[in-house]
Amino acid sequence: MTHPRPQRTRAQEEAAEWLARLGDYPISTQTVREFRDWRDDPANDAAYEEAEAFWDANGQVAADPEIMRMTEEALRRRRRSWRDWLRLPSVRVTLVAATLLVAGLGVILASRMFPTYSTAPGELRVVRLEDGSRIHLNVDSQVRVRFTRGERRLTLAKGEAYFDVAHDAARPFVVHADGASVRALGTKFDVRRQDGAIQVTLLEGRVRVQQSGAPQAWTLAPNQKLLLSASRRAEPVAADAAQSTSWTTGRLTFHETPLAEAVAEVNRYGKDRVALGEDALKSRRVTGYFDVGDTEAFVKGVAMILELDAGPVRDGVITLRSRPAPGA
């Protein structure tokens, strides 16, 4: 006797598609916004949570077989589309020529065993690692992964990454960035490289941060951050970790943030850049949330909130200036 297949809901099918779509290749900031908008629907959000829970369980925990079927079908469709592309004659010729240039099989094996994940400007990426951990790569970032029997070692070569670490007491999870190391067990944290400094922000759990050649180490608690810089003394300080990592949800969140900092953050994602016409504007405070990559909405919102004038786009730059006094 066969049991009837449970009826799929539209939300479950779309959740499976999103799970496959987000985990394959770098995605644009526009795609991240579309995903966030889709997930704003409670039914969609619940369906995605269910599908993602199955993925994280790796099949070891009992899960709805229909969720398994839909997720695997979505993943197969994406892999099939990649294989179809490879079948194109011109692609095959190019791949054969490229293969002949490979120095040896060891290069290929090394790239598979110790992969590197990257994003270009304007791209974001979610990477699921073999141990169940996840990495959210911000724009223009790169992470090298090297898992061994005794350690999970990652190197943030540039940019910013948010790490959602699967617990494994036998293999510490250590992120290296420009002489600093961040050691974690079952936690969520963000590491950012910028202007020669390293910033670590902790959301959940505990991390231990150490700088090469320094005897001191710092242990962070949730909602703390640590800035390692040659120009200032390192000390853990309070932070709004959810705000600092809001980019992973497709939104940038600011709360009483100096305008200069908000502009610098917005400029990481958009095609056009924002400039401040006067130094006095740098310390003005802005509160609000804005879609990642939507520079126009940010400019309009800030101009309205702070009563500023926004000039037209010139050579890819939008300049904000103080509004002249009435009658001036």
JSON list of N, CA, C and O in Angstrom, two decimals, residues 82-118:
[
{"chain": "A", "resi": 82, "resn": "TRP", "atom": "N", "xyz": [23.53, 24.05, -14.74]},
{"chain": "A", "resi": 82, "resn": "TRP", "atom": "CA", "xyz": [24.98, 24.25, -14.87]},
{"chain": "A", "resi": 82, "resn": "TRP", "atom": "C", "xyz": [25.57, 23.22, -15.83]},
{"chain": "A", "resi": 82, "resn": "TRP", "atom": "O", "xyz": [26.38, 23.55, -16.69]},
{"chain": "A", "resi": 83, "resn": "ARG", "atom": "N", "xyz": [25.09, 21.95, -15.73]},
{"chain": "A", "resi": 83, "resn": "ARG", "atom": "CA", "xyz": [25.61, 20.92, -16.63]},
{"chain": "A", "resi": 83, "resn": "ARG", "atom": "C", "xyz": [25.18, 21.21, -18.07]},
{"chain": "A", "resi": 83, "resn": "ARG", "atom": "O", "xyz": [25.94, 20.98, -19.01]},
{"chain": "A", "resi": 84, "resn": "ASP", "atom": "N", "xyz": [23.95, 21.69, -18.27]},
{"chain": "A", "resi": 84, "resn": "ASP", "atom": "CA", "xyz": [23.50, 22.02, -19.62]},
{"chain": "A", "resi": 84, "resn": "ASP", "atom": "C", "xyz": [24.39, 23.09, -20.23]},
{"chain": "A", "resi": 84, "resn": "ASP", "atom": "O", "xyz": [24.69, 23.05, -21.43]},
{"chain": "A", "resi": 85, "resn": "TRP", "atom": "N", "xyz": [24.80, 24.05, -19.44]},
{"chain": "A", "resi": 85, "resn": "TRP", "atom": "CA", "xyz": [25.69, 25.10, -19.94]},
{"chain": "A", "resi": 85, "resn": "TRP", "atom": "C", "xyz": [27.03, 24.49, -20.36]},
{"chain": "A", "resi": 85, "resn": "TRP", "atom": "O", "xyz": [27.61, 24.85, -21.36]},
{"chain": "A", "resi": 86, "resn": "LEU", "atom": "N", "xyz": [27.50, 23.51, -19.59]},
{"chain": "A", "resi": 86, "resn": "LEU", "atom": "CA", "xyz": [28.78, 22.88, -19.91]},
{"chain": "A", "resi": 86, "resn": "LEU", "atom": "C", "xyz": [28.72, 22.09, -21.21]},
{"chain": "A", "resi": 86, "resn": "LEU", "atom": "O", "xyz": [29.75, 21.86, -21.84]},
{"chain": "A", "resi": 87, "resn": "ARG", "atom": "N", "xyz": [27.50, 21.68, -21.63]},
{"chain": "A", "resi": 87, "resn": "ARG", "atom": "CA", "xyz": [27.38, 20.88, -22.85]},
{"chain": "A", "resi": 87, "resn": "ARG", "atom": "C", "xyz": [27.52, 21.72, -24.11]},
{"chain": "A", "resi": 87, "resn": "ARG", "atom": "O", "xyz": [27.65, 21.17, -25.21]},
{"chain": "A", "resi": 88, "resn": "LEU", "atom": "N", "xyz": [27.45, 23.04, -24.00]},
{"chain": "A", "resi": 88, "resn": "LEU", "atom": "CA", "xyz": [27.59, 23.88, -25.19]},
{"chain": "A", "resi": 88, "resn": "LEU", "atom": "C", "xyz": [28.95, 23.63, -25.83]},
{"chain": "A", "resi": 88, "resn": "LEU", "atom": "O", "xyz": [29.97, 23.60, -25.14]},
{"chain": "A", "resi": 89, "resn": "PRO", "atom": "N", "xyz": [29.00, 23.46, -27.17]},
{"chain": "A", "resi": 89, "resn": "PRO", "atom": "CA", "xyz": [30.27, 23.15, -27.84]},
{"chain": "A", "resi": 89, "resn": "PRO", "atom": "C", "xyz": [31.37, 24.14, -27.53]},
{"chain": "A", "resi": 89, "resn": "PRO", "atom": "O", "xyz": [32.51, 23.75, -27.24]},
{"chain": "A", "resi": 90, "resn": "SER", "atom": "N", "xyz": [31.06, 25.44, -27.57]},
{"chain": "A", "resi": 90, "resn": "SER", "atom": "CA", "xyz": [32.10, 26.44, -27.35]},
{"chain": "A", "resi": 90, "resn": "SER", "atom": "C", "xyz": [32.63, 26.36, -25.92]},
{"chain": "A", "resi": 90, "resn": "SER", "atom": "O", "xyz": [33.81, 26.58, -25.67]},
{"chain": "A", "resi": 91, "resn": "VAL", "atom": "N", "xyz": [31.74, 26.01, -24.99]},
{"chain": "A", "resi": 91, "resn": "VAL", "atom": "CA", "xyz": [32.17, 25.89, -23.60]},
{"chain": "A", "resi": 91, "resn": "VAL", "atom": "C", "xyz": [33.08, 24.69, -23.43]},
{"chain": "A", "resi": 91, "resn": "VAL", "atom": "O", "xyz": [34.10, 24.74, -22.75]},
{"chain": "A", "resi": 92, "resn": "ARG", "atom": "N", "xyz": [32.73, 23.57, -24.09]},
{"chain": "A", "resi": 92, "resn": "ARG", "atom": "CA", "xyz": [33.57, 22.38, -23.98]},
{"chain": "A", "resi": 92, "resn": "ARG", "atom": "C", "xyz": [34.97, 22.63, -24.51]},
{"chain": "A", "resi": 92, "resn": "ARG", "atom": "O", "xyz": [35.96, 22.22, -23.93]},
{"chain": "A", "resi": 93, "resn": "VAL", "atom": "N", "xyz": [35.05, 23.32, -25.64]},
{"chain": "A", "resi": 93, "resn": "VAL", "atom": "CA", "xyz": [36.36, 23.62, -26.23]},
{"chain": "A", "resi": 93, "resn": "VAL", "atom": "C", "xyz": [37.17, 24.48, -25.28]},
{"chain": "A", "resi": 93, "resn": "VAL", "atom": "O", "xyz": [38.36, 24.23, -25.04]},
{"chain": "A", "resi": 94, "resn": "THR", "atom": "N", "xyz": [36.51, 25.47, -24.69]},
{"chain": "A", "resi": 94, "resn": "THR", "atom": "CA", "xyz": [37.21, 26.36, -23.77]},
{"chain": "A", "resi": 94, "resn": "THR", "atom": "C", "xyz": [37.70, 25.60, -22.54]},
{"chain": "A", "resi": 94, "resn": "THR", "atom": "O", "xyz": [38.83, 25.80, -22.08]},
{"chain": "A", "resi": 95, "resn": "LEU", "atom": "N", "xyz": [36.86, 24.70, -22.03]},
{"chain": "A", "resi": 95, "resn": "LEU", "atom": "CA", "xyz": [37.24, 23.95, -20.85]},
{"chain": "A", "resi": 95, "resn": "LEU", "atom": "C", "xyz": [38.40, 23.00, -21.14]},
{"chain": "A", "resi": 95, "resn": "LEU", "atom": "O", "xyz": [39.29, 22.81, -20.32]},
{"chain": "A", "resi": 96, "resn": "VAL", "atom": "N", "xyz": [38.40, 22.37, -22.33]},
{"chain": "A", "resi": 96, "resn": "VAL", "atom": "CA", "xyz": [39.50, 21.49, -22.69]},
{"chain": "A", "resi": 96, "resn": "VAL", "atom": "C", "xyz": [40.80, 22.28, -22.74]},
{"chain": "A", "resi": 96, "resn": "VAL", "atom": "O", "xyz": [41.84, 21.85, -22.22]},
{"chain": "A", "resi": 97, "resn": "ALA", "atom": "N", "xyz": [40.76, 23.46, -23.37]},
{"chain": "A", "resi": 97, "resn": "ALA", "atom": "CA", "xyz": [41.97, 24.27, -23.47]},
{"chain": "A", "resi": 97, "resn": "ALA", "atom": "C", "xyz": [42.45, 24.69, -22.10]},
{"chain": "A", "resi": 97, "resn": "ALA", "atom": "O", "xyz": [43.66, 24.68, -21.81]},
{"chain": "A", "resi": 98, "resn": "ALA", "atom": "N", "xyz": [41.51, 25.06, -21.23]},
{"chain": "A", "resi": 98, "resn": "ALA", "atom": "CA", "xyz": [41.90, 25.49, -19.89]},
{"chain": "A", "resi": 98, "resn": "ALA", "atom": "C", "xyz": [42.50, 24.34, -19.10]},
{"chain": "A", "resi": 98, "resn": "ALA", "atom": "O", "xyz": [43.46, 24.51, -18.35]},
{"chain": "A", "resi": 99, "resn": "THR", "atom": "N", "xyz": [41.94, 23.13, -19.28]},
{"chain": "A", "resi": 99, "resn": "THR", "atom": "CA", "xyz": [42.45, 21.97, -18.56]},
{"chain": "A", "resi": 99, "resn": "THR", "atom": "C", "xyz": [43.89, 21.67, -18.91]},
{"chain": "A", "resi": 99, "resn": "THR", "atom": "O", "xyz": [44.70, 21.26, -18.06]},
{"chain": "A", "resi": 100, "resn": "LEU", "atom": "N", "xyz": [44.22, 21.87, -20.17]},
{"chain": "A", "resi": 100, "resn": "LEU", "atom": "CA", "xyz": [45.59, 21.59, -20.61]},
{"chain": "A", "resi": 100, "resn": "LEU", "atom": "C", "xyz": [46.61, 22.51, -19.95]},
{"chain": "A", "resi": 100, "resn": "LEU", "atom": "O", "xyz": [47.80, 22.21, -19.91]},
{"chain": "A", "resi": 101, "resn": "LEU", "atom": "N", "xyz": [46.13, 23.66, -19.45]},
{"chain": "A", "resi": 101, "resn": "LEU", "atom": "CA", "xyz": [47.03, 24.60, -18.83]},
{"chain": "A", "resi": 101, "resn": "LEU", "atom": "C", "xyz": [47.26, 24.32, -17.35]},
{"chain": "A", "resi": 101, "resn": "LEU", "atom": "O", "xyz": [48.09, 24.93, -16.71]},
{"chain": "A", "resi": 102, "resn": "VAL", "atom": "N", "xyz": [46.49, 23.40, -16.79]},
{"chain": "A", "resi": 102, "resn": "VAL", "atom": "CA", "xyz": [46.62, 23.10, -15.36]},
{"chain": "A", "resi": 102, "resn": "VAL", "atom": "C", "xyz": [47.94, 22.38, -15.10]},
{"chain": "A", "resi": 102, "resn": "VAL", "atom": "O", "xyz": [48.30, 21.43, -15.79]},
{"chain": "A", "resi": 103, "resn": "ALA", "atom": "N", "xyz": [48.67, 22.82, -14.13]},
{"chain": "A", "resi": 103, "resn": "ALA", "atom": "CA", "xyz": [50.00, 22.26, -13.87]},
{"chain": "A", "resi": 103, "resn": "ALA", "atom": "C", "xyz": [49.93, 20.81, -13.42]},
{"chain": "A", "resi": 103, "resn": "ALA", "atom": "O", "xyz": [50.81, 20.02, -13.71]},
{"chain": "A", "resi": 104, "resn": "GLY", "atom": "N", "xyz": [48.89, 20.46, -12.71]},
{"chain": "A", "resi": 104, "resn": "GLY", "atom": "CA", "xyz": [48.80, 19.07, -12.26]},
{"chain": "A", "resi": 104, "resn": "GLY", "atom": "C", "xyz": [47.53, 18.83, -11.49]},
{"chain": "A", "resi": 104, "resn": "GLY", "atom": "O", "xyz": [46.81, 19.75, -11.13]},
{"chain": "A", "resi": 105, "resn": "LEU", "atom": "N", "xyz": [47.25, 17.58, -11.25]},
{"chain": "A", "resi": 105, "resn": "LEU", "atom": "CA", "xyz": [46.03, 17.21, -10.54]},
{"chain": "A", "resi": 105, "resn": "LEU", "atom": "C", "xyz": [46.02, 17.75, -9.13]},
{"chain": "A", "resi": 105, "resn": "LEU", "atom": "O", "xyz": [44.96, 18.04, -8.57]},
{"chain": "A", "resi": 106, "resn": "GLY", "atom": "N", "xyz": [47.18, 17.94, -8.53]},
{"chain": "A", "resi": 106, "resn": "GLY", "atom": "CA", "xyz": [47.25, 18.43, -7.16]},
{"chain": "A", "resi": 106, "resn": "GLY", "atom": "C", "xyz": [46.62, 19.79, -6.99]},
{"chain": "A", "resi": 106, "resn": "GLY", "atom": "O", "xyz": [46.03, 20.09, -5.95]},
{"chain": "A", "resi": 107, "resn": "VAL", "atom": "N", "xyz": [46.73, 20.63, -8.01]},
{"chain": "A", "resi": 107, "resn": "VAL", "atom": "CA", "xyz": [46.13, 21.97, -7.95]},
{"chain": "A", "resi": 107, "resn": "VAL", "atom": "C", "xyz": [44.61, 21.86, -7.84]},
{"chain": "A", "resi": 107, "resn": "VAL", "atom": "O", "xyz": [43.96, 22.55, -7.07]},
{"chain": "A", "resi": 108, "resn": "ILE", "atom": "N", "xyz": [44.05, 20.95, -8.64]},
{"chain": "A", "resi": 108, "resn": "ILE", "atom": "CA", "xyz": [42.59, 20.77, -8.63]},
{"chain": "A", "resi": 108, "resn": "ILE", "atom": "C", "xyz": [42.13, 20.21, -7.30]},
{"chain": "A", "resi": 108, "resn": "ILE", "atom": "O", "xyz": [41.17, 20.68, -6.70]},
{"chain": "A", "resi": 109, "resn": "LEU", "atom": "N", "xyz": [42.84, 19.20, -6.82]},
{"chain": "A", "resi": 109, "resn": "LEU", "atom": "CA", "xyz": [42.46, 18.59, -5.55]},
{"chain": "A", "resi": 109, "resn": "LEU", "atom": "C", "xyz": [42.55, 19.59, -4.40]},
{"chain": "A", "resi": 109, "resn": "LEU", "atom": "O", "xyz": [41.69, 19.63, -3.53]},
{"chain": "A", "resi": 110, "resn": "ALA", "atom": "N", "xyz": [43.59, 20.42, -4.41]},
{"chain": "A", "resi": 110, "resn": "ALA", "atom": "CA", "xyz": [43.76, 21.40, -3.34]},
{"chain": "A", "resi": 110, "resn": "ALA", "atom": "C", "xyz": [42.62, 22.39, -3.34]},
{"chain": "A", "resi": 110, "resn": "ALA", "atom": "O", "xyz": [42.13, 22.80, -2.28]},
{"chain": "A", "resi": 111, "resn": "SER", "atom": "N", "xyz": [42.17, 22.80, -4.53]},
{"chain": "A", "resi": 111, "resn": "SER", "atom": "CA", "xyz": [41.08, 23.78, -4.59]},
{"chain": "A", "resi": 111, "resn": "SER", "atom": "C", "xyz": [39.79, 23.21, -4.07]},
{"chain": "A", "resi": 111, "resn": "SER", "atom": "O", "xyz": [38.93, 23.93, -3.57]},
{"chain": "A", "resi": 112, "resn": "ARG", "atom": "N", "xyz": [39.62, 21.89, -4.22]},
{"chain": "A", "resi": 112, "resn": "ARG", "atom": "CA", "xyz": [38.40, 21.26, -3.71]},
{"chain": "A", "resi": 112, "resn": "ARG", "atom": "C", "xyz": [38.48, 21.00, -2.21]},
{"chain": "A", "resi": 112, "resn": "ARG", "atom": "O", "xyz": [37.50, 21.15, -1.49]},
{"chain": "A", "resi": 113, "resn": "MET", "atom": "N", "xyz": [39.66, 20.59, -1.76]},
{"chain": "A", "resi": 113, "resn": "MET", "atom": "CA", "xyz": [39.82, 20.28, -0.35]},
{"chain": "A", "resi": 113, "resn": "MET", "atom": "C", "xyz": [39.89, 21.55, 0.50]},
{"chain": "A", "resi": 113, "resn": "MET", "atom": "O", "xyz": [39.40, 21.57, 1.62]},
{"chain": "A", "resi": 114, "resn": "PHE", "atom": "N", "xyz": [40.53, 22.58, -0.03]},
{"chain": "A", "resi": 114, "resn": "PHE", "atom": "CA", "xyz": [40.69, 23.83, 0.71]},
{"chain": "A", "resi": 114, "resn": "PHE", "atom": "C", "xyz": [40.16, 24.98, -0.16]},
{"chain": "A", "resi": 114, "resn": "PHE", "atom": "O", "xyz": [40.94, 25.74, -0.75]},
{"chain": "A", "resi": 115, "resn": "PRO", "atom": "N", "xyz": [38.84, 25.11, -0.24]},
{"chain": "A", "resi": 115, "resn": "PRO", "atom": "CA", "xyz": [38.24, 26.07, -1.18]},
{"chain": "A", "resi": 115, "resn": "PRO", "atom": "C", "xyz": [38.38, 27.52, -0.73]},
{"chain": "A", "resi": 115, "resn": "PRO", "atom": "O", "xyz": [38.58, 27.81, 0.46]},
{"chain": "A", "resi": 116, "resn": "THR", "atom": "N", "xyz": [38.27, 28.41, -1.70]},
{"chain": "A", "resi": 116, "resn": "THR", "atom": "CA", "xyz": [38.23, 29.85, -1.46]},
{"chain": "A", "resi": 116, "resn": "THR", "atom": "C", "xyz": [36.90, 30.38, -1.98]},
{"chain": "A", "resi": 116, "resn": "THR", "atom": "O", "xyz": [36.49, 30.05, -3.09]},
{"chain": "A", "resi": 117, "resn": "TYR", "atom": "N", "xyz": [36.22, 31.19, -1.18]},
{"chain": "A", "resi": 117, "resn": "TYR", "atom": "CA", "xyz": [34.94, 31.77, -1.57]},
{"chain": "A", "resi": 117, "resn": "TYR", "atom": "C", "xyz": [35.09, 33.29, -1.64]},
{"chain": "A", "resi": 117, "resn": "TYR", "atom": "O", "xyz": [35.67, 33.90, -0.74]},
{"chain": "A", "resi": 118, "resn": "SER", "atom": "N", "xyz": [34.56, 33.86, -2.70]},
{"chain": "A", "resi": 118, "resn": "SER", "atom": "CA", "xyz": [34.73, 35.30, -2.92]},
{"chain": "A", "resi": 118, "resn": "SER", "atom": "C", "xyz": [33.44, 35.94, -3.39]},
{"chain": "A", "resi": 118, "resn": "SER", "atom": "O", "xyz": [32.54, 35.27, -3.89]}
]
